[in-house]
Amino acid sequence: MKTGISLAALALLLSATPAIADFYPDTPGEASEQIERIETLDDAGPNLNAVIVYNPDAPSVAAGMFGTPLGGRTVLVKDNIETREFPTTAGSLALAGNMTRRDAPLIANLRDAGGVVLGKTNLSEWANIRDFNSTSGWSAVGGLTRNPHAIDRNTCGSSSGSAAAVAAGFAWAAIGTETNGSITCPASINGVVGFKPTVGLVSRTYVVPISSTQDTAGPMARSVTDAAMLLTAIAGSDPADPATAEADRYTRDFAAGLSDASLNGVRIGVMRRQAGDRADLRAVFDTALADLEAAGATLVDIEFEPNEEMSRDSFQVLLFELRESMGQYLASIPPIGGREKMTPRSLADLIAFNERHERAEMRWFGQGIFELAETTTGRKAYEAARENAVHLAGEQTIDRLLAEYDVQFLVAPTRGPAWVSDLVNGDNFNGSIGFGSPAAIAGYPHLTVPMGAIEELPLGLSIIGGKWQDWDVLKAGAAYERARSASIPTPDFTRWMAATGNPAAENASGATGN
């Protein structure tokens, strides 16, 4: 683990870099500033551990991209997506030498649009599918990612580094991946925009997989418009990924129309139960709802709990598809410079590797989900579970609610505030908050936009729509972003401290809680 830093030393470091108010470079000429911030705040200082590797030549690459759609804007890429210049590790030492020299099709699309791959970001190892008791944001390759808003707090996962890096101003935007919550949760907790598109809008080829049913890549950025620009660049059909067969029908300039998108007359379903049991969070959510109403939306309260079979069967789907999909990906890795015998080719090989390297890989948590997936082989049971889970999440939840209440979108808080990172005890989620699972399981679009904070810890507003309604969801998010009245905290790269003016918080300033 990297060492911490005193407040005085941090102040000196920050004074040597662009001011907080100016550290969100969005022009190609500022790639050098982004690298400086990575060196100052990620590799040293508060040691965010958000970036695993970066390209020092990115500024010169960006300078040659003027006139392209993205104009040389820098993008950090989650380290389970292949890029030709860097290894793709999924955070595991088992893939430390996985230098395939391939670009995932979504990365090829990014480059064609004038985007510059600045580097690779840390993640929850294996996208948080290795064990039940993991700590989000930790990988054996990258260590523990720290939240820029409170470096003792968690980043959520599994796109931990992508979210933290965007919040810290290390790049114009980043790409994450999601199976269930892995874009939206870290985006919410790090105070940035995250968009999980309809499954099939973005190619998954050469992305380390979990689930062919639920996996997708998506953009993470500081504004809805930036996220839409990045989505425009990476979306599109891929012959190697059958799920994307219809993508070209729905690919468009997703940023078009966002600047004047309106919520006037739009009916929005409010998922009241999914706001959870915290009064302080509900107050922030109520402010966001008031902003939606002030922007002309009509709010419709919905009291609903998804069928428990949905999550049960979805987990069985993930177990079966993990073993199959991972084996297919590992088998596709080309021979790499005398490392053929060292390259894992199956989930069983990964399990064996972790056992051989137990101290490095399993000091903090085991591989219970890997082991369970390796024994989940019944295809008929899997097919039945998949059919039921997707049906319950899509037709019987999102589609049903949109139709029954005559609403265009569903909204809820994305997650609660960041919890204290704890490698010994693992994550501390508040499971009563959020409505992201139905969208993840059905493969429907889900956007999270910052809506405020609790004690300077960011919170996001989820906006969920029907299949292929990606542009509509983004327009709603952009309209809310303009109407938002709440202040959004700026990262200060220090440990969490109680806010002044709140006696209860001040009395608890030495405590750590969720």
XYZ file of C-alpha atoms in Angstrom:
514
model
C 0.000 0.000 0.000
C 1.172 3.531 -0.713
C 1.710 5.824 2.236
C -0.659 8.574 3.297
C 0.022 12.323 3.402
C -0.389 15.123 5.904
C -2.829 17.954 5.273
C 0.035 20.452 5.115
C 1.941 18.380 2.565
C -1.218 17.877 0.519
C -1.800 21.641 0.429
C 1.692 22.118 -0.965
C 1.132 19.433 -3.596
C -2.171 20.922 -4.683
C -0.623 24.367 -4.926
C 1.847 22.983 -7.457
C -0.939 21.684 -9.715
C -3.879 23.425 -11.423
C -6.355 24.916 -8.964
C -9.269 22.734 -7.925
C -11.675 24.959 -9.846
C -9.529 24.565 -12.972
C -8.549 20.930 -12.828
C -11.199 19.660 -15.197
C -9.351 20.062 -18.522
C -11.522 19.397 -21.535
C -9.224 20.441 -24.352
C -6.441 18.366 -25.920
C -3.774 20.858 -24.938
C -4.346 20.042 -21.278
C -3.418 16.348 -21.447
C -0.064 17.264 -19.925
C -1.899 18.774 -16.928
C -3.866 15.568 -16.515
C -0.660 13.541 -16.426
C 0.772 15.969 -13.888
C -2.261 15.433 -11.695
C -1.916 11.657 -11.997
C 1.720 11.877 -10.926
C 0.894 14.221 -8.044
C -2.344 12.778 -6.692
C -2.423 9.160 -7.868
C 1.197 8.023 -7.744
C 2.038 10.241 -4.769
C 0.268 12.460 -2.260
C -3.076 10.902 -1.344
C -2.235 7.906 -3.577
C -5.685 7.466 -5.099
C -4.581 4.314 -6.961
C -7.148 5.086 -9.665
C -4.754 4.753 -12.607
C -2.698 1.617 -13.203
C -0.700 2.860 -16.191
C -0.710 5.917 -18.449
C 0.865 6.970 -21.731
C 3.320 9.862 -21.275
C 3.089 10.551 -25.020
C -0.661 11.192 -24.859
C -0.295 14.984 -25.201
C 1.475 14.629 -28.535
C -1.075 12.088 -29.713
C -3.897 14.434 -28.704
C -2.300 17.324 -30.565
C -2.705 15.407 -33.827
C -6.445 14.867 -33.351
C -7.816 18.342 -33.981
C -10.702 18.304 -36.422
C -11.987 14.898 -35.308
C -15.296 14.476 -33.440
C -13.561 14.145 -30.054
C -10.661 16.409 -30.977
C -8.041 14.502 -29.014
C -9.967 14.362 -25.746
C -8.343 11.963 -23.298
C -10.084 8.849 -22.037
C -9.010 6.445 -19.306
C -10.074 2.833 -19.831
C -11.039 0.271 -17.216
C -8.410 -2.444 -17.100
C -10.706 -5.225 -18.237
C -10.975 -3.707 -21.735
C -8.190 -4.476 -24.189
C -6.088 -1.667 -25.635
C -3.173 -2.399 -27.920
C -0.556 -0.442 -25.960
C -1.170 -1.799 -22.457
C -1.692 -5.175 -20.765
C -5.273 -6.019 -19.775
C -5.240 -7.561 -16.319
C -8.773 -7.309 -14.873
C -6.787 -6.431 -11.740
C -5.423 -9.962 -11.358
C -1.801 -11.064 -11.277
C -2.904 -14.033 -13.374
C -3.209 -11.672 -16.348
C -0.298 -9.355 -15.514
C 1.365 -10.319 -18.796
C -1.804 -10.176 -20.906
C -0.345 -7.915 -23.606
C -2.532 -8.972 -26.527
C -1.721 -5.976 -28.772
C -5.429 -5.891 -29.628
C -7.909 -3.063 -29.452
C -11.393 -3.985 -28.325
C -13.780 -2.793 -31.074
C -15.141 -0.117 -28.731
C -11.577 1.210 -28.344
C -11.042 1.116 -32.109
C -14.236 3.171 -32.431
C -12.941 5.596 -29.815
C -9.689 6.137 -31.689
C -11.523 6.542 -34.999
C -13.533 9.358 -33.403
C -10.385 11.153 -32.271
C -10.313 9.991 -28.671
C -6.941 9.380 -27.020
C -6.392 6.427 -24.694
C -4.598 8.084 -21.786
C -4.213 4.909 -19.734
C -5.875 2.091 -17.826
C -7.801 2.379 -14.557
C -7.895 0.224 -11.476
C -10.986 -1.827 -10.699
C -12.460 -4.276 -8.272
C -10.527 -7.397 -9.246
C -12.370 -9.508 -11.825
C -15.085 -6.837 -11.768
C -16.058 -7.930 -8.237
C -17.173 -11.429 -9.196
C -14.489 -13.441 -7.354
C -15.900 -13.621 -3.835
C -18.875 -12.690 -1.662
C -16.795 -10.711 0.873
C -14.691 -8.504 -1.376
C -13.772 -4.866 -0.905
C -14.779 -2.756 -3.881
C -11.936 -0.923 -5.570
C -9.219 -3.402 -4.575
C -7.170 -5.449 -6.988
C -3.905 -7.326 -6.602
C -2.475 -5.318 -9.504
C -3.610 -1.836 -8.500
C -4.190 -1.945 -4.743
C -7.107 -0.115 -3.129
C -8.652 2.794 -5.027
C -9.435 5.777 -2.821
C -12.356 8.154 -3.138
C -11.146 11.682 -4.058
C -13.889 13.186 -1.877
C -12.697 11.308 1.212
C -9.649 9.105 0.778
C -10.605 6.821 3.657
C -13.943 6.129 1.938
C -14.775 3.554 -0.692
C -15.193 4.198 -4.402
C -17.710 1.394 -4.926
C -17.060 -0.818 -7.931
C -16.223 -2.386 -10.049
C -15.392 0.632 -12.262
C -13.712 2.176 -9.244
C -10.672 3.731 -10.860
C -12.650 5.084 -13.801
C -15.015 6.973 -11.495
C -12.313 8.202 -9.116
C -10.112 9.307 -12.021
C -12.889 11.378 -13.599
C -13.722 12.962 -10.234
C -10.036 13.775 -9.723
C -9.639 15.424 -13.126
C -7.194 12.844 -14.479
C -8.878 12.708 -17.918
C -11.741 14.221 -19.887
C -13.754 11.015 -19.364
C -13.403 7.315 -18.705
C -14.908 4.030 -19.815
C -16.285 1.580 -17.280
C -18.130 -1.711 -17.515
C -21.216 -2.966 -15.737
C -22.887 -6.264 -15.060
C -24.991 -4.991 -12.166
C -24.149 -1.575 -10.714
C -20.484 -1.398 -11.707
C -20.806 1.888 -13.612
C -23.661 3.539 -11.759
C -22.609 2.851 -8.159
C -19.023 4.184 -8.439
C -20.221 7.129 -10.523
C -22.745 8.056 -7.830
C -20.345 7.647 -4.936
C -17.556 9.606 -6.642
C -19.870 12.410 -7.752
C -19.710 11.960 -11.537
C -22.078 11.003 -14.344
C -22.238 7.331 -15.297
C -24.294 5.735 -18.045
C -25.023 2.040 -18.442
C -26.432 1.769 -21.974
C -28.842 -0.791 -23.337
C -26.981 -4.102 -23.508
C -26.035 -4.515 -27.148
C -25.389 -0.854 -27.929
C -21.632 -1.222 -27.251
C -19.479 -4.183 -28.271
C -18.106 -6.521 -25.582
C -15.484 -8.208 -27.792
C -12.074 -8.310 -26.060
C -13.594 -7.194 -22.780
C -12.898 -9.582 -19.903
C -16.396 -10.979 -19.310
C -18.763 -12.016 -16.593
C -22.126 -12.348 -18.311
C -23.140 -12.348 -21.965
C -26.640 -11.421 -20.780
C -25.808 -8.384 -18.655
C -22.303 -7.101 -19.496
C -21.826 -3.739 -21.184
C -19.293 -0.954 -21.326
C -20.355 2.648 -20.839
C -19.124 6.218 -20.361
C -18.239 8.003 -17.127
C -17.777 11.769 -17.242
C -18.321 15.051 -15.437
C -21.417 16.001 -17.408
C -24.224 14.230 -19.230
C -23.160 15.852 -22.499
C -19.602 14.551 -22.155
C -20.938 11.075 -21.399
C -23.173 11.287 -24.476
C -20.235 12.362 -26.653
C -18.199 9.396 -25.470
C -21.110 7.013 -25.996
C -21.482 8.288 -29.559
C -17.837 7.408 -30.170
C -17.860 3.857 -28.767
C -21.332 2.578 -29.744
C -22.056 0.443 -32.781
C -22.604 -3.053 -34.124
C -19.815 -5.638 -34.012
C -20.067 -8.855 -36.080
C -18.181 -10.701 -33.348
C -20.788 -9.783 -30.701
C -24.281 -11.000 -31.682
C -25.884 -8.892 -28.952
C -24.956 -5.764 -30.947
C -26.773 -6.808 -34.141
C -29.281 -3.968 -33.763
C -26.857 -1.363 -32.399
C -26.366 0.531 -35.641
C -30.130 1.136 -35.814
C -29.982 2.990 -32.517
C -26.551 4.617 -32.744
C -26.691 8.359 -33.304
C -25.167 11.579 -32.054
C -26.301 11.082 -28.483
C -25.211 14.605 -27.530
C -27.498 16.224 -30.102
C -30.464 17.973 -28.541
C -29.172 17.717 -24.979
C -28.530 21.445 -24.600
C -32.202 22.321 -25.000
C -33.829 19.079 -23.821
C -36.918 19.750 -21.725
C -38.788 17.933 -18.986
C -41.914 20.013 -19.527
C -44.902 17.650 -19.490
C -42.739 14.547 -19.021
C -44.261 12.024 -16.619
C -41.694 10.428 -14.300
C -42.237 7.506 -11.943
C -40.747 7.966 -8.468
C -39.596 4.714 -6.835
C -40.385 5.681 -3.260
C -39.432 2.447 -1.520
C -36.066 2.398 -3.256
C -35.150 5.705 -1.608
C -34.233 3.607 1.420
C -34.499 4.264 5.115
C -32.165 7.255 5.609
C -33.875 10.577 6.330
C -30.856 12.599 5.184
C -30.753 10.819 1.838
C -34.480 11.188 1.365
C -34.101 14.923 1.909
C -31.531 15.155 -0.900
C -33.781 13.029 -3.121
C -36.767 15.275 -2.334
C -34.755 18.282 -3.483
C -33.974 16.516 -6.753
C -37.660 15.700 -7.197
C -38.565 19.337 -6.578
C -36.056 20.337 -9.250
C -37.675 17.909 -11.693
C -41.082 19.391 -10.951
C -39.756 22.923 -11.297
C -38.449 21.926 -14.725
C -41.990 20.952 -15.756
C -42.055 17.208 -15.043
C -45.102 15.483 -13.608
C -44.109 13.107 -10.809
C -46.006 9.889 -10.152
C -45.317 7.994 -6.919
C -44.779 4.250 -7.339
C -44.747 1.740 -4.489
C -43.181 -1.445 -5.835
C -40.836 -4.253 -4.846
C -39.370 -6.532 -7.544
C -40.045 -10.260 -7.397
C -37.267 -11.889 -5.353
C -36.928 -14.591 -8.002
C -35.391 -11.968 -10.304
C -32.183 -11.571 -8.305
C -32.048 -15.252 -7.363
C -32.216 -16.402 -10.977
C -29.955 -13.623 -12.218
C -27.213 -14.840 -9.889
C -27.528 -18.339 -11.306
C -27.180 -16.843 -14.782
C -24.014 -15.012 -13.758
C -22.494 -18.185 -12.316
C -23.123 -20.238 -15.451
C -22.097 -17.509 -17.884
C -18.984 -16.604 -15.902
C -17.497 -20.063 -16.351
C -18.386 -20.237 -20.042
C -17.612 -16.654 -21.028
C -14.376 -16.466 -19.075
C -13.172 -19.690 -20.646
C -13.956 -18.347 -24.115
C -12.115 -15.095 -23.449
C -9.041 -16.761 -21.961
C -8.896 -19.180 -24.877
C -8.831 -16.196 -27.257
C -5.649 -14.704 -25.781
C -2.906 -15.039 -28.416
C 0.475 -16.599 -27.546
C 2.519 -13.913 -25.826
C 6.307 -14.055 -25.965
C 7.074 -17.405 -24.365
C 4.293 -17.075 -21.778
C 1.994 -19.669 -23.339
C 2.351 -22.113 -20.447
C 1.706 -19.289 -17.975
C -1.500 -18.045 -19.625
C -4.680 -19.258 -17.886
C -7.184 -20.759 -20.319
C -10.169 -21.482 -18.067
C -11.876 -20.442 -14.862
C -10.359 -23.546 -13.273
C -6.913 -22.225 -14.206
C -7.690 -18.928 -12.466
C -8.822 -20.732 -9.331
C -5.603 -22.756 -9.329
C -3.507 -19.619 -9.865
C -5.107 -17.923 -6.865
C -4.423 -20.973 -4.743
C -0.744 -20.938 -5.767
C -0.494 -17.204 -5.059
C -2.730 -17.111 -2.012
C -0.829 -14.417 -0.096
C -0.840 -11.929 -2.967
C -4.308 -12.680 -4.303
C -6.380 -13.875 -1.358
C -5.019 -12.054 1.668
C -8.201 -9.989 2.023
C -10.906 -12.239 0.577
C -11.294 -15.598 -1.108
C -12.768 -16.869 -4.359
C -16.068 -18.358 -3.266
C -17.998 -17.143 -6.319
C -15.315 -18.438 -8.702
C -15.513 -21.845 -7.041
C -19.307 -21.866 -7.145
C -19.329 -20.858 -10.806
C -16.928 -23.668 -11.688
C -19.492 -26.196 -10.441
C -22.526 -24.498 -12.046
C -22.827 -26.513 -15.244
C -26.522 -27.342 -15.734
C -27.548 -25.766 -19.035
C -31.282 -26.440 -18.758
C -31.434 -24.886 -15.304
C -29.420 -21.935 -16.595
C -31.690 -21.373 -19.579
C -34.779 -21.453 -17.383
C -33.228 -19.069 -14.881
C -32.161 -16.677 -17.629
C -35.605 -16.611 -19.229
C -37.281 -15.948 -15.887
C -34.826 -13.311 -14.656
C -34.903 -11.268 -17.867
C -38.705 -11.549 -18.049
C -39.186 -10.432 -14.451
C -36.745 -7.532 -14.743
C -37.926 -6.299 -18.128
C -41.546 -7.115 -18.930
C -42.747 -7.551 -15.358
C -40.877 -4.669 -13.758
C -39.609 -1.804 -15.911
C -41.916 -2.279 -18.910
C -44.905 -2.903 -16.645
C -44.278 0.162 -14.470
C -43.718 2.470 -17.433
C -46.986 1.319 -18.998
C -49.132 0.939 -15.880
C -48.292 4.389 -14.503
C -48.008 6.015 -17.943
C -44.512 7.358 -17.258
C -41.486 7.712 -19.518
C -38.789 7.191 -16.894
C -38.264 5.817 -13.394
C -36.125 7.662 -10.840
C -34.560 6.721 -7.507
C -31.394 7.466 -5.566
C -28.566 5.439 -7.080
C -26.843 4.470 -3.829
C -26.124 5.838 -0.379
C -22.972 7.799 0.484
C -19.530 6.208 0.442
C -18.732 3.896 3.334
C -15.350 3.515 5.039
C -13.041 1.176 3.127
C -12.283 -1.917 5.167
C -10.131 -4.646 3.625
C -10.631 -6.898 6.650
C -14.431 -6.835 6.793
C -15.303 -6.003 3.187
C -17.989 -3.732 1.783
C -20.781 -2.086 3.746
C -23.600 -1.495 1.268
C -26.979 -0.150 2.312
C -29.114 -2.552 0.299
C -32.342 -0.602 0.840
C -31.243 2.134 -1.586
C -31.438 2.018 -5.374
C -33.333 0.466 -8.259
C -30.477 -0.433 -10.581
C -30.793 -4.216 -10.575
C -33.888 -4.463 -12.807
C -32.183 -2.296 -15.445
C -29.005 -4.356 -15.201
C -30.769 -7.702 -15.443
C -33.119 -6.627 -18.245
C -30.285 -4.847 -20.071
C -32.061 -1.469 -20.089
C -30.432 1.996 -19.947
C -29.595 3.498 -16.559
C -28.087 6.951 -16.039
C -26.843 8.392 -12.769
C -26.355 12.150 -12.373
C -24.977 13.862 -9.234
C -27.889 15.203 -7.161
C -26.213 16.470 -3.992
C -24.389 15.101 -0.965
C -24.566 14.007 2.645
C -21.738 15.559 4.681
C -19.835 16.278 1.415
C -20.179 12.639 0.291
C -21.799 12.622 -3.175
C -25.133 11.074 -4.098
C -26.503 10.297 -7.550
C -29.982 10.344 -9.082
C -30.839 7.298 -11.207
C -32.896 7.761 -14.367
C -34.048 4.499 -15.970
C -35.857 3.972 -19.266
C -36.990 1.200 -21.552
C -34.853 -0.794 -23.956
C -33.107 1.341 -26.609
C -34.364 4.560 -24.983
C -30.757 5.591 -24.358
C -31.008 9.003 -26.022
C -34.244 9.825 -24.231
C -32.680 8.940 -20.872
C -29.641 11.102 -21.628
C -31.862 14.032 -22.602
C -33.782 13.708 -19.337
C -30.497 13.619 -17.444
C -29.201 16.719 -19.186
C -32.432 18.576 -18.455
C -32.231 17.599 -14.773
C -28.562 18.603 -14.648
C -29.488 22.136 -15.768
C -32.389 22.332 -13.305
C -30.439 20.974 -10.333
C -30.385 23.369 -7.379
C -28.189 21.343 -5.021
C -24.496 22.090 -4.742
C -22.148 19.310 -5.820
C -19.045 18.781 -3.674
C -15.545 19.186 -5.097
C -12.909 16.564 -4.207
C -10.453 17.687 -1.548
C -8.271 14.536 -1.443
C -8.300 14.282 2.363
C -9.838 11.934 4.883
C -13.495 12.524 5.700
C -14.212 15.069 8.399
C -17.539 16.103 9.859
C -18.996 19.265 8.383
C -18.951 22.355 10.571
C -22.241 23.745 11.747
C -23.750 20.312 12.440
C -23.406 19.601 16.173
C -24.336 15.942 15.836
C -21.743 15.457 13.110
C -19.101 17.434 14.968
C -19.583 15.293 18.070
C -19.036 12.216 15.907
C -16.058 13.599 14.008
C -13.810 10.867 15.279
C -16.226 8.127 14.305
C -16.510 6.275 11.035
C -19.857 5.167 9.730
C -21.846 4.410 6.632
